């Protein structure tokens, strides 16, 4: 508490602090952030106060960064002063005090677990081992689309239902080594289905991660109970723990029978004795969650834009026809499909799945964009704001893949936008995201003509922690027939 008071005092006394967004006494700017979409409010404020400013959320001062230039300065040039995470109470509970790759502070533990996840699942070599699983996933989706269209040609289909199931299958296979259909959970006293596993490990976690506890904003009142918040977070955590433990135990039995497979869990059990059971459980939970959501968000937005822009759909289809002819698109074709690459990156820019990066903490005095930023400041990077900056992007509101063709962009560069973060904490799964999303988008367009359900144009609201489409995409698909 003394340290926190010191931080606020040092802010007041600094003549060279970033501009301050005016707020109310005690609560600061909290009342202006009531909706769970701070990225839009942050972006509006950046028009008035510039790319870097300070807000107050209760007792804490938070520096908000809204341009690619200053965000990169913080994430790359000043990383050594800003490498720790600042977690909300909900996230501290759900990640067991920073035991996930994404939520741990930069240091030996983070380097070790990031190396594990890259070597066993997400790095270039590991990705080659899961190629057949990714191909199966896309083939299954196409088969289901064909079946749905044949059975009911006039009604639109719900894209998310099909994609979500297959992505979750991939996520289970990569993380655990098995496409688990059901599992017995001791604490529940019954078998639970795959749908319920998804609810507990993905859906409930996403909803709980955005739970706000007012004590986050007034740490000096941490001793005051907040019963409804605690019940929700601790119940979600306990259910998650029970299910992940049951899944791990089931796989341990398989391994004990001598059936080793290729998976993150098999790798961790074989390679490492340093992780505690709790850490193992948290890492499994992270990998299932991380692979099951963001790629769905991106691909759903890409297909929405493609269905909404027939001329761009035609351009993409033509590129695919010219490069692949009669062959189904594969990962080997990707370097020769620049428009597809542009569609993917423009979707990441316009509809970033992570609009505000997980908050960071300044742990030694530093400067950003020439302003002083003292130790103890919290920092938010508004990726959405970086991508809506009209000094960098022409007509930023428009979805224009053409902006990524030629010019200053390297085709193979996965970090053309801030969507995957930057520097040492950059996304571990960006290669997997490219592999799945790009091949899926290309094959969907290769096999079908896409049209939005009438009246769905412009439905671009988002929900959840990631920028999931609020209105699930409903589409009419017309098989194109073989070329
Ligand atoms: C389009 C898809 C994806 C997007 C837009 C995305 C975005 C991000 C972002 C913004 C971060 C935080 C970077 C930061 O704080 O600086 C991150 C971190 C991370 N992502 Fe992704 N992600 C995607 C897919 C995936 C997938 C498929 C996985 C794994 C299966 C994954 C695993 C991770 C991990 C482990 C981290 C933590 C890295 C670290 O802290 O060093 N991501 N991702």
Short mmCIF file of C-alpha atoms and ligand atoms in Angstrom, two decimals:
data_model
loop_
_atom_site.label_atom_id
_atom_site.label_comp_id
_atom_site.label_asym_id
_atom_site.label_seq_id
_atom_site.Cartn_x
_atom_site.Cartn_y
_atom_site.Cartn_z
CA UNK A 1 0.00 0.00 0.00
CA UNK A 2 2.83 2.36 0.87
CA UNK A 3 4.42 1.48 -2.47
CA UNK A 4 1.14 2.19 -4.33
CA UNK A 5 0.72 5.56 -2.62
CA UNK A 6 4.30 6.32 -3.59
CA UNK A 7 3.56 5.60 -7.23
CA UNK A 8 0.62 8.00 -7.31
CA UNK A 9 2.59 10.69 -5.57
CA UNK A 10 5.46 10.31 -8.00
CA UNK A 11 3.01 10.68 -10.92
CA UNK A 12 1.61 13.93 -9.59
CA UNK A 13 5.07 15.36 -9.12
CA UNK A 14 6.36 14.52 -12.56
CA UNK A 15 6.19 17.42 -15.00
CA UNK A 16 6.97 15.13 -17.92
CA UNK A 17 4.19 12.55 -17.47
CA UNK A 18 1.97 11.53 -20.42
CA UNK A 19 -1.28 13.56 -20.80
CA UNK A 20 -3.99 12.63 -18.30
CA UNK A 21 -7.57 11.79 -19.33
CA UNK A 22 -9.75 13.72 -16.86
CA UNK A 23 -11.86 11.56 -14.57
CA UNK A 24 -13.75 11.70 -11.31
CA UNK A 25 -12.30 11.80 -7.80
CA UNK A 26 -11.65 8.35 -6.30
CA UNK A 27 -12.85 6.22 -9.23
CA UNK A 28 -10.84 8.07 -11.89
CA UNK A 29 -11.97 6.91 -15.36
CA UNK A 30 -13.68 3.69 -14.29
CA UNK A 31 -17.19 4.97 -15.01
CA UNK A 32 -16.14 5.65 -18.62
CA UNK A 33 -15.04 2.01 -19.05
CA UNK A 34 -18.22 0.33 -17.87
CA UNK A 35 -18.82 -1.56 -21.09
CA UNK A 36 -16.54 -4.54 -21.56
CA UNK A 37 -15.09 -2.96 -24.73
CA UNK A 38 -12.35 -0.67 -23.50
CA UNK A 39 -10.51 -0.77 -26.85
CA UNK A 40 -13.11 1.48 -28.46
CA UNK A 41 -13.08 4.01 -25.63
CA UNK A 42 -9.26 4.00 -25.58
CA UNK A 43 -9.23 4.69 -29.32
CA UNK A 44 -11.66 7.63 -28.98
CA UNK A 45 -9.48 9.12 -26.25
CA UNK A 46 -6.38 8.79 -28.43
CA UNK A 47 -7.96 11.26 -30.87
CA UNK A 48 -8.02 13.84 -28.06
CA UNK A 49 -4.96 13.00 -25.98
CA UNK A 50 -2.60 11.38 -28.49
CA UNK A 51 -1.04 7.92 -28.83
CA UNK A 52 0.05 7.72 -25.18
CA UNK A 53 -1.93 8.94 -22.19
CA UNK A 54 -2.66 8.13 -18.57
CA UNK A 55 -5.96 7.04 -17.09
CA UNK A 56 -6.87 6.23 -13.53
CA UNK A 57 -8.72 3.03 -12.70
CA UNK A 58 -9.52 3.56 -9.05
CA UNK A 59 -6.25 3.73 -7.16
CA UNK A 60 -4.00 2.75 -10.07
CA UNK A 61 -2.43 4.83 -12.82
CA UNK A 62 -2.45 3.11 -16.18
CA UNK A 63 -0.56 4.23 -19.26
CA UNK A 64 -2.45 3.35 -22.45
CA UNK A 65 -0.55 2.98 -25.74
CA UNK A 66 -2.46 3.43 -29.00
CA UNK A 67 0.08 3.58 -31.82
CA UNK A 68 2.28 0.88 -33.33
CA UNK A 69 5.35 3.06 -32.88
CA UNK A 70 5.01 3.61 -29.14
CA UNK A 71 3.70 0.07 -28.55
CA UNK A 72 6.80 -1.36 -30.23
CA UNK A 73 9.02 0.97 -28.23
CA UNK A 74 7.48 -0.53 -25.06
CA UNK A 75 7.50 -4.15 -26.22
CA UNK A 76 10.92 -4.22 -27.90
CA UNK A 77 13.25 -1.31 -27.04
CA UNK A 78 12.08 -0.89 -23.41
CA UNK A 79 11.21 -4.57 -22.81
CA UNK A 80 13.77 -4.93 -20.02
CA UNK A 81 11.85 -2.34 -17.95
CA UNK A 82 8.33 -3.58 -18.83
CA UNK A 83 8.53 -7.39 -18.90
CA UNK A 84 6.19 -8.32 -16.05
CA UNK A 85 2.46 -9.02 -16.24
CA UNK A 86 -0.27 -7.30 -14.27
CA UNK A 87 -3.14 -9.71 -13.76
CA UNK A 88 -6.67 -9.05 -12.58
CA UNK A 89 -7.86 -11.05 -9.55
CA UNK A 90 -9.87 -13.35 -11.84
CA UNK A 91 -6.84 -14.09 -14.02
CA UNK A 92 -4.55 -14.61 -11.02
CA UNK A 93 -6.92 -17.30 -9.76
CA UNK A 94 -7.49 -18.92 -13.16
CA UNK A 95 -3.79 -19.02 -14.02
CA UNK A 96 -2.67 -20.00 -10.52
CA UNK A 97 -0.53 -16.93 -10.12
CA UNK A 98 1.06 -16.76 -13.50
CA UNK A 99 1.72 -20.45 -14.22
CA UNK A 100 0.67 -20.14 -17.89
CA UNK A 101 3.13 -19.28 -20.65
CA UNK A 102 1.07 -16.22 -21.57
CA UNK A 103 0.63 -14.89 -18.04
CA UNK A 104 4.01 -15.65 -16.46
CA UNK A 105 6.55 -12.88 -15.94
CA UNK A 106 9.52 -12.96 -18.27
CA UNK A 107 12.22 -15.06 -16.62
CA UNK A 108 13.50 -18.64 -16.29
CA UNK A 109 10.04 -20.23 -15.86
CA UNK A 110 8.62 -18.38 -18.85
CA UNK A 111 11.58 -19.25 -21.07
CA UNK A 112 11.37 -22.91 -20.05
CA UNK A 113 7.64 -23.36 -20.67
CA UNK A 114 7.67 -21.36 -23.90
CA UNK A 115 10.46 -23.65 -25.13
CA UNK A 116 8.37 -26.71 -24.20
CA UNK A 117 5.28 -25.54 -26.05
CA UNK A 118 7.29 -24.55 -29.12
CA UNK A 119 9.25 -27.85 -29.26
CA UNK A 120 6.25 -30.10 -28.77
CA UNK A 121 3.42 -28.30 -30.52
CA UNK A 122 3.82 -24.87 -32.06
CA UNK A 123 7.34 -24.44 -33.48
CA UNK A 124 8.21 -25.16 -37.13
CA UNK A 125 9.33 -28.78 -36.61
CA UNK A 126 6.49 -29.67 -34.25
CA UNK A 127 3.95 -28.19 -36.66
CA UNK A 128 5.14 -30.63 -39.35
CA UNK A 129 4.20 -33.53 -37.06
CA UNK A 130 0.59 -32.30 -36.78
CA UNK A 131 0.12 -31.72 -40.49
CA UNK A 132 -2.14 -34.75 -40.97
CA UNK A 133 -4.35 -33.59 -38.06
CA UNK A 134 -4.77 -30.13 -39.61
CA UNK A 135 -5.60 -31.66 -43.01
CA UNK A 136 -8.17 -33.96 -41.39
CA UNK A 137 -9.73 -30.99 -39.65
CA UNK A 138 -10.24 -28.98 -42.87
CA UNK A 139 -11.47 -32.05 -44.79
CA UNK A 140 -14.02 -32.79 -42.05
CA UNK A 141 -15.30 -29.22 -42.15
CA UNK A 142 -15.73 -29.33 -45.92
CA UNK A 143 -17.53 -32.66 -45.70
CA UNK A 144 -19.92 -31.24 -43.10
CA UNK A 145 -20.57 -28.09 -45.18
CA UNK A 146 -21.39 -30.25 -48.21
CA UNK A 147 -23.71 -32.42 -46.15
CA UNK A 148 -25.53 -29.44 -44.63
CA UNK A 149 -25.96 -27.77 -48.02
CA UNK A 150 -27.24 -30.97 -49.64
CA UNK A 151 -29.71 -31.67 -46.85
CA UNK A 152 -31.06 -28.13 -46.62
CA UNK A 153 -29.99 -26.03 -49.61
CA UNK A 154 -32.18 -22.99 -48.83
CA UNK A 155 -31.40 -22.33 -45.20
CA UNK A 156 -28.20 -20.56 -44.15
CA UNK A 157 -25.76 -22.63 -42.10
CA UNK A 158 -24.04 -21.51 -38.92
CA UNK A 159 -20.34 -21.41 -39.68
CA UNK A 160 -19.18 -21.38 -36.05
CA UNK A 161 -20.88 -24.64 -35.12
CA UNK A 162 -18.87 -26.55 -37.72
CA UNK A 163 -15.53 -24.78 -37.23
CA UNK A 164 -15.67 -24.85 -33.43
CA UNK A 165 -16.10 -28.63 -33.23
CA UNK A 166 -13.20 -29.37 -35.54
CA UNK A 167 -10.88 -26.83 -33.96
CA UNK A 168 -11.62 -28.29 -30.54
CA UNK A 169 -10.86 -31.77 -31.87
CA UNK A 170 -7.47 -30.53 -33.09
CA UNK A 171 -6.84 -28.80 -29.80
CA UNK A 172 -7.49 -32.01 -27.82
CA UNK A 173 -5.33 -34.14 -30.12
CA UNK A 174 -2.38 -31.73 -29.97
CA UNK A 175 -2.61 -31.11 -26.25
CA UNK A 176 -3.53 -34.56 -24.93
CA UNK A 177 -2.88 -37.01 -27.74
CA UNK A 178 -6.54 -38.02 -28.07
CA UNK A 179 -9.78 -36.71 -29.51
CA UNK A 180 -11.51 -37.30 -26.20
CA UNK A 181 -15.23 -38.12 -26.59
CA UNK A 182 -16.07 -38.11 -22.88
CA UNK A 183 -14.32 -38.39 -19.53
CA UNK A 184 -15.28 -39.50 -16.03
CA UNK A 185 -14.80 -36.65 -13.55
CA UNK A 186 -14.55 -37.78 -9.91
CA UNK A 187 -15.72 -34.47 -8.48
CA UNK A 188 -18.83 -34.48 -10.71
CA UNK A 189 -19.50 -38.16 -10.02
CA UNK A 190 -20.28 -38.83 -13.71
CA UNK A 191 -19.02 -38.96 -17.25
CA UNK A 192 -19.10 -35.65 -19.07
CA UNK A 193 -19.48 -35.28 -22.84
CA UNK A 194 -17.13 -33.50 -25.20
CA UNK A 195 -19.61 -30.58 -25.34
CA UNK A 196 -19.42 -30.20 -21.59
CA UNK A 197 -15.62 -30.43 -21.67
CA UNK A 198 -15.71 -27.50 -24.13
CA UNK A 199 -18.09 -25.53 -21.91
CA UNK A 200 -15.87 -25.94 -18.85
CA UNK A 201 -12.45 -25.51 -20.48
CA UNK A 202 -13.16 -22.89 -23.13
CA UNK A 203 -16.52 -21.14 -22.81
CA UNK A 204 -16.63 -20.69 -19.03
CA UNK A 205 -12.97 -19.70 -18.91
CA UNK A 206 -13.46 -17.00 -21.53
CA UNK A 207 -16.48 -15.60 -19.71
CA UNK A 208 -14.77 -15.71 -16.33
CA UNK A 209 -11.55 -14.09 -17.58
CA UNK A 210 -13.40 -10.81 -18.16
CA UNK A 211 -15.03 -10.84 -14.72
CA UNK A 212 -14.10 -7.59 -13.00
CA UNK A 213 -13.65 -7.39 -9.26
CA UNK A 214 -13.90 -3.80 -7.99
CA UNK A 215 -11.08 -4.68 -5.56
CA UNK A 216 -8.76 -4.83 -8.59
CA UNK A 217 -9.14 -1.07 -8.74
CA UNK A 218 -8.83 -0.41 -5.02
CA UNK A 219 -6.13 -2.80 -3.78
CA UNK A 220 -6.17 -1.12 -0.38
CA UNK A 221 -9.70 -2.55 0.04
CA UNK A 222 -8.63 -6.11 -0.77
CA UNK A 223 -9.71 -7.25 2.67
CA UNK A 224 -13.38 -6.45 1.94
CA UNK A 225 -15.13 -9.64 0.77
CA UNK A 226 -16.80 -9.76 -2.65
CA UNK A 227 -18.82 -12.94 -2.34
CA UNK A 228 -20.52 -13.15 -5.74
CA UNK A 229 -17.26 -12.57 -7.60
CA UNK A 230 -15.41 -15.11 -5.47
CA UNK A 231 -18.11 -17.75 -5.88
CA UNK A 232 -18.10 -17.37 -9.65
CA UNK A 233 -14.31 -17.41 -10.11
CA UNK A 234 -13.56 -20.16 -7.61
CA UNK A 235 -16.36 -22.38 -8.97
CA UNK A 236 -15.13 -21.92 -12.54
CA UNK A 237 -11.59 -22.68 -11.43
CA UNK A 238 -12.56 -25.77 -9.41
CA UNK A 239 -14.60 -27.21 -12.30
CA UNK A 240 -11.76 -26.50 -14.75
CA UNK A 241 -9.21 -28.16 -12.45
CA UNK A 242 -11.38 -31.25 -11.97
CA UNK A 243 -11.89 -31.73 -15.72
CA UNK A 244 -8.25 -31.13 -16.71
CA UNK A 245 -7.03 -33.51 -13.99
CA UNK A 246 -9.44 -36.19 -15.21
CA UNK A 247 -8.21 -35.69 -18.79
CA UNK A 248 -4.56 -35.91 -17.71
CA UNK A 249 -5.18 -39.04 -15.63
CA UNK A 250 -6.89 -40.73 -18.55
CA UNK A 251 -3.85 -40.06 -20.73
CA UNK A 252 -1.45 -41.19 -18.02
CA UNK A 253 -3.27 -44.56 -18.05
CA UNK A 254 -2.80 -44.73 -21.83
CA UNK A 255 0.90 -43.93 -21.50
CA UNK A 256 1.27 -46.53 -18.72
CA UNK A 257 -0.15 -49.10 -21.18
CA UNK A 258 2.83 -48.24 -23.40
CA UNK A 259 0.80 -46.20 -25.93
CA UNK A 260 2.99 -43.13 -26.30
CA UNK A 261 1.71 -40.53 -28.79
CA UNK A 262 2.73 -37.20 -30.14
CA UNK A 263 1.26 -34.50 -27.89
CA UNK A 264 2.16 -31.63 -25.59
CA UNK A 265 1.24 -33.78 -22.56
CA UNK A 266 3.27 -36.80 -23.69
CA UNK A 267 6.21 -34.44 -24.22
CA UNK A 268 5.90 -32.79 -20.80
CA UNK A 269 5.54 -36.11 -18.98
CA UNK A 270 8.52 -37.59 -20.79
CA UNK A 271 10.89 -34.65 -20.82
CA UNK A 272 10.38 -32.89 -17.59
CA UNK A 273 10.32 -33.71 -13.94
CA UNK A 274 10.50 -30.12 -12.70
CA UNK A 275 6.86 -29.19 -13.26
CA UNK A 276 4.46 -29.68 -10.37
CA UNK A 277 1.12 -31.41 -10.99
CA UNK A 278 -0.58 -28.03 -10.68
CA UNK A 279 1.70 -26.43 -13.26
CA UNK A 280 1.12 -29.33 -15.64
CA UNK A 281 -2.63 -28.92 -15.21
CA UNK A 282 -2.46 -25.18 -15.88
CA UNK A 283 -0.28 -25.61 -18.98
CA UNK A 284 -2.74 -28.17 -20.42
CA UNK A 285 -5.62 -25.86 -19.69
CA UNK A 286 -3.81 -23.00 -21.46
CA UNK A 287 -2.99 -24.98 -24.56
CA UNK A 288 -6.55 -26.33 -24.96
CA UNK A 289 -7.97 -22.84 -24.50
CA UNK A 290 -5.44 -21.01 -26.70
CA UNK A 291 -5.86 -23.33 -29.68
CA UNK A 292 -9.64 -23.53 -29.46
CA UNK A 293 -10.58 -19.89 -29.75
CA UNK A 294 -8.50 -17.22 -31.54
CA UNK A 295 -8.25 -19.09 -34.85
CA UNK A 296 -12.02 -19.50 -34.87
CA UNK A 297 -12.44 -15.77 -34.26
CA UNK A 298 -10.10 -14.91 -37.16
CA UNK A 299 -11.51 -17.39 -39.65
CA UNK A 300 -15.12 -16.45 -38.90
CA UNK A 301 -14.35 -12.76 -39.51
CA UNK A 302 -12.45 -13.59 -42.71
CA UNK A 303 -15.39 -15.58 -44.06
CA UNK A 304 -17.80 -12.80 -43.05
CA UNK A 305 -15.75 -10.25 -45.01
CA UNK A 306 -15.37 -12.59 -47.98
CA UNK A 307 -19.11 -13.27 -48.10
CA UNK A 308 -19.80 -9.55 -47.73
CA UNK A 309 -17.39 -8.52 -50.56
CA UNK A 310 -18.18 -10.56 -53.71
CA UNK A 311 -15.52 -8.78 -55.83
CA UNK A 312 -12.77 -9.67 -53.35
CA UNK A 313 -14.10 -13.21 -53.08
CA UNK A 314 -13.83 -13.48 -56.86
CA UNK A 315 -10.28 -12.12 -56.83
CA UNK A 316 -9.25 -14.69 -54.21
CA UNK A 317 -10.95 -17.50 -56.10
CA UNK A 318 -9.19 -16.49 -59.29
CA UNK A 319 -5.78 -16.45 -57.58
CA UNK A 320 -6.44 -19.94 -56.21
CA UNK A 321 -7.54 -21.19 -59.65
CA UNK A 322 -4.43 -19.79 -61.33
CA UNK A 323 -1.98 -21.18 -58.76
CA UNK A 324 -3.56 -24.50 -57.77
CA UNK A 325 -5.65 -25.41 -60.82
CA UNK A 326 -7.58 -28.56 -59.99
CA UNK A 327 -5.58 -29.43 -56.85
CA UNK A 328 -6.92 -28.77 -53.38
CA UNK A 329 -4.98 -25.92 -51.68
CA UNK A 330 -2.29 -27.16 -49.28
CA UNK A 331 0.19 -25.48 -46.95
CA UNK A 332 2.84 -25.80 -49.70
CA UNK A 333 0.80 -23.46 -51.91
CA UNK A 334 0.62 -20.68 -49.30
CA UNK A 335 3.81 -18.78 -50.32
CA UNK A 336 2.40 -18.52 -53.86
CA UNK A 337 -0.96 -17.06 -52.79
CA UNK A 338 -0.27 -13.40 -51.95
CA UNK A 339 -3.91 -12.29 -52.02
CA UNK A 340 -4.86 -15.04 -49.57
CA UNK A 341 -2.03 -13.87 -47.31
CA UNK A 342 -3.36 -10.32 -47.60
CA UNK A 343 -6.90 -11.46 -46.73
CA UNK A 344 -5.56 -13.15 -43.57
CA UNK A 345 -3.52 -10.14 -42.39
CA UNK A 346 -6.22 -7.61 -43.21
CA UNK A 347 -8.65 -9.67 -41.14
CA UNK A 348 -6.18 -9.70 -38.24
CA UNK A 349 -5.82 -5.93 -38.57
CA UNK A 350 -9.50 -5.05 -38.89
CA UNK A 351 -10.79 -7.66 -36.43
CA UNK A 352 -7.90 -8.34 -34.05
CA UNK A 353 -8.84 -11.32 -31.87
CA UNK A 354 -6.98 -9.77 -28.92
CA UNK A 355 -7.95 -6.06 -29.08
CA UNK A 356 -6.10 -5.11 -25.87
CA UNK A 357 -3.00 -7.10 -24.86
CA UNK A 358 -2.80 -8.67 -21.41
CA UNK A 359 -1.72 -5.77 -19.15
CA UNK A 360 1.91 -5.22 -18.29
CA UNK A 361 3.67 -3.64 -15.34
CA UNK A 362 6.55 -1.17 -15.41
CA UNK A 363 9.13 -2.51 -12.97
CA UNK A 364 11.80 0.15 -13.35
CA UNK A 365 11.61 3.85 -14.25
CA UNK A 366 11.63 4.33 -18.00
CA UNK A 367 10.54 6.70 -20.77
CA UNK A 368 8.03 6.15 -23.58
CA UNK A 369 7.56 8.51 -26.53
CA UNK A 370 9.73 10.95 -24.57
CA UNK A 371 7.48 10.91 -21.46
CA UNK A 372 8.62 9.68 -18.03
CA UNK A 373 6.91 6.48 -16.90
CA UNK A 374 7.75 5.51 -13.32
CA UNK A 375 8.10 2.09 -11.69
CA UNK A 376 4.77 0.64 -10.61
CA UNK A 377 2.74 2.03 -13.52
CA UNK A 378 0.38 -0.40 -15.22
CA UNK A 379 0.41 -0.47 -19.01
CA UNK A 380 -2.23 -1.41 -21.57
CA UNK A 381 -1.49 -1.82 -25.26
CA UNK A 382 -4.53 -1.09 -27.39
CA UNK A 383 -3.94 -3.21 -30.50
CA UNK A 384 -7.29 -2.15 -31.93
CA UNK A 385 -6.19 1.51 -31.59
CA UNK A 386 -2.87 0.75 -33.34
CA UNK A 387 -4.82 -0.79 -36.22
CA UNK A 388 -7.31 2.07 -36.47
CA UNK A 389 -4.58 4.73 -36.62
CA UNK A 390 -5.26 6.75 -39.79
CA UNK A 391 -1.71 8.07 -39.83
CA UNK A 392 -0.55 4.54 -40.63
CA UNK A 393 -3.53 2.92 -42.37
CA UNK A 394 -5.63 4.62 -45.11
CA UNK A 395 -9.38 4.27 -44.43
CA UNK A 396 -8.71 2.07 -41.39
CA UNK A 397 -12.40 1.20 -40.93
CA UNK A 398 -12.50 -0.51 -44.33
CA UNK A 399 -11.51 -4.14 -44.91
CA UNK A 400 -9.05 -3.80 -47.81
CA UNK A 401 -6.69 -6.79 -48.29
CA UNK A 402 -5.03 -4.92 -51.18
CA UNK A 403 -3.17 -2.74 -48.66
CA UNK A 404 -0.90 -5.72 -47.88
CA UNK A 405 0.05 -6.40 -51.49
CA UNK A 406 3.52 -5.28 -52.57
CA UNK A 407 4.82 -2.11 -50.94
CA UNK A 408 6.61 -2.47 -47.65
CA UNK A 409 5.23 -5.90 -46.67
CA UNK A 410 7.19 -9.16 -46.73
CA UNK A 411 4.89 -12.07 -47.67
CA UNK A 412 6.38 -14.41 -45.06
CA UNK A 413 6.28 -11.86 -42.22
CA UNK A 414 3.67 -12.99 -39.68
CA UNK A 415 3.95 -9.71 -37.76
CA UNK A 416 2.67 -7.21 -40.33
CA UNK A 417 0.21 -5.95 -37.72
CA UNK A 418 0.21 -5.91 -33.92
CA UNK A 419 -2.32 -8.77 -33.76
CA UNK A 420 0.25 -11.31 -32.52
CA UNK A 421 2.01 -8.80 -30.23
CA UNK A 422 5.70 -7.98 -30.74
CA UNK A 423 9.12 -8.72 -29.27
CA UNK A 424 9.90 -11.48 -26.80
CA UNK A 425 6.27 -12.05 -25.72
CA UNK A 426 5.01 -12.47 -29.24
CA UNK A 427 2.32 -15.13 -29.82
CA UNK A 428 3.63 -18.69 -29.64
CA UNK A 429 0.89 -20.02 -31.93
CA UNK A 430 1.19 -17.64 -34.89
CA UNK A 431 2.49 -20.35 -37.26
CA UNK A 432 -0.36 -22.67 -36.36
CA UNK A 433 -2.81 -19.80 -36.85
CA UNK A 434 -1.45 -19.16 -40.38
CA UNK A 435 -1.50 -22.86 -41.26
CA UNK A 436 -5.07 -23.46 -40.16
CA UNK A 437 -6.73 -20.17 -41.08
CA UNK A 438 -5.10 -19.71 -44.50
CA UNK A 439 -5.67 -23.27 -45.74
CA UNK A 440 -9.23 -23.29 -44.38
CA UNK A 441 -10.14 -19.92 -45.97
CA UNK A 442 -8.65 -20.97 -49.32
CA UNK A 443 -10.37 -24.34 -49.41
CA UNK A 444 -13.71 -22.88 -48.33
CA UNK A 445 -13.55 -20.42 -51.24
CA UNK A 446 -12.25 -23.07 -53.61
CA UNK A 447 -15.24 -25.35 -52.94
CA UNK A 448 -18.09 -22.88 -52.34
CA UNK A 449 -19.45 -19.50 -53.30
CA UNK A 450 -20.18 -17.64 -50.04
CA UNK A 451 -23.12 -15.31 -49.46
CA UNK A 452 -24.28 -13.69 -46.21
CA UNK A 453 -27.76 -14.31 -44.87
CA UNK A 454 -29.94 -11.39 -46.03
CA UNK A 455 -29.81 -8.51 -43.55
CA UNK A 456 -26.53 -9.58 -41.91
CA UNK A 457 -24.37 -6.99 -43.71
CA UNK A 458 -22.68 -4.67 -41.22
CA UNK A 459 -23.30 -6.86 -38.15
CA UNK A 460 -19.83 -6.27 -36.76
CA UNK A 461 -20.31 -6.19 -32.99
CA UNK A 462 -17.99 -8.25 -30.83
CA UNK A 463 -18.17 -10.02 -27.49
CA UNK A 464 -15.94 -11.83 -24.96
CA UNK A 465 -12.29 -11.44 -24.13
CA UNK A 466 -11.32 -12.08 -27.73
CA UNK A 467 -13.19 -10.17 -30.43
CA UNK A 468 -15.62 -13.00 -31.10
CA UNK A 469 -18.39 -11.99 -33.50
CA UNK A 470 -21.49 -11.16 -31.44
CA UNK A 471 -23.81 -12.38 -34.18
CA UNK A 472 -22.58 -15.81 -35.32
CA UNK A 473 -21.95 -15.90 -39.06
CA UNK A 474 -24.90 -17.38 -41.02
CA UNK A 475 -24.05 -18.11 -44.65
CA UNK A 476 -25.50 -19.54 -47.84
CA UNK A 477 -22.97 -21.79 -49.58
CA UNK A 478 -23.20 -22.74 -53.26
CA UNK A 479 -20.90 -25.60 -54.29
CA UNK A 480 -18.71 -24.46 -57.18
CA UNK A 481 -18.14 -27.93 -58.58
CA UNK A 482 -14.72 -29.15 -59.71
CA UNK A 483 -12.80 -26.89 -62.06
C1 LIG B 1 -5.12 -15.73 -34.95
C2 LIG B 1 -4.76 -16.39 -33.89
C3 LIG B 1 -4.02 -15.82 -32.70
C4 LIG B 1 -3.84 -14.53 -32.32
C5 LIG B 1 -4.33 -13.26 -33.00
C6 LIG B 1 -3.04 -14.54 -31.11
C7 LIG B 1 -2.63 -13.41 -30.41
C8 LIG B 1 -1.81 -13.43 -29.31
C9 LIG B 1 -1.41 -12.26 -28.57
C10 LIG B 1 -1.84 -10.85 -28.91
C11 LIG B 1 -0.60 -12.66 -27.57
C12 LIG B 1 0.01 -11.79 -26.47
C13 LIG B 1 1.24 -11.10 -26.92
C14 LIG B 1 1.71 -10.08 -25.89
O1 LIG B 1 1.20 -9.99 -24.79
O2 LIG B 1 2.61 -9.36 -26.27
C15 LIG B 1 -0.47 -14.09 -27.67
C16 LIG B 1 0.32 -14.85 -26.85
C17 LIG B 1 0.32 -16.22 -26.88
N1 LIG B 1 -0.37 -17.04 -27.75
FE1 LIG B 1 -1.49 -16.44 -29.30
N2 LIG B 1 -2.77 -15.84 -30.79
C18 LIG B 1 -3.33 -16.66 -31.74
C19 LIG B 1 -3.27 -18.04 -31.80
C20 LIG B 1 -2.63 -18.82 -30.88
C21 LIG B 1 -2.64 -20.26 -30.88
C22 LIG B 1 -3.30 -21.12 -31.96
C23 LIG B 1 -1.93 -20.66 -29.80
C24 LIG B 1 -1.62 -22.03 -29.30
C25 LIG B 1 -2.20 -23.10 -29.52
C26 LIG B 1 -1.45 -19.47 -29.12
C27 LIG B 1 -0.66 -19.48 -28.00
C28 LIG B 1 -0.13 -18.34 -27.41
C29 LIG B 1 0.78 -18.38 -26.28
C30 LIG B 1 1.31 -19.62 -25.58
C31 LIG B 1 1.09 -17.04 -25.96
C32 LIG B 1 2.02 -16.52 -24.87
C33 LIG B 1 3.37 -16.15 -25.45
C34 LIG B 1 4.28 -15.50 -24.44
O3 LIG B 1 3.82 -14.93 -23.46
O4 LIG B 1 5.51 -15.57 -24.62
N3 LIG B 1 -1.90 -18.37 -29.80
N4 LIG B 1 -1.22 -14.54 -28.74
#
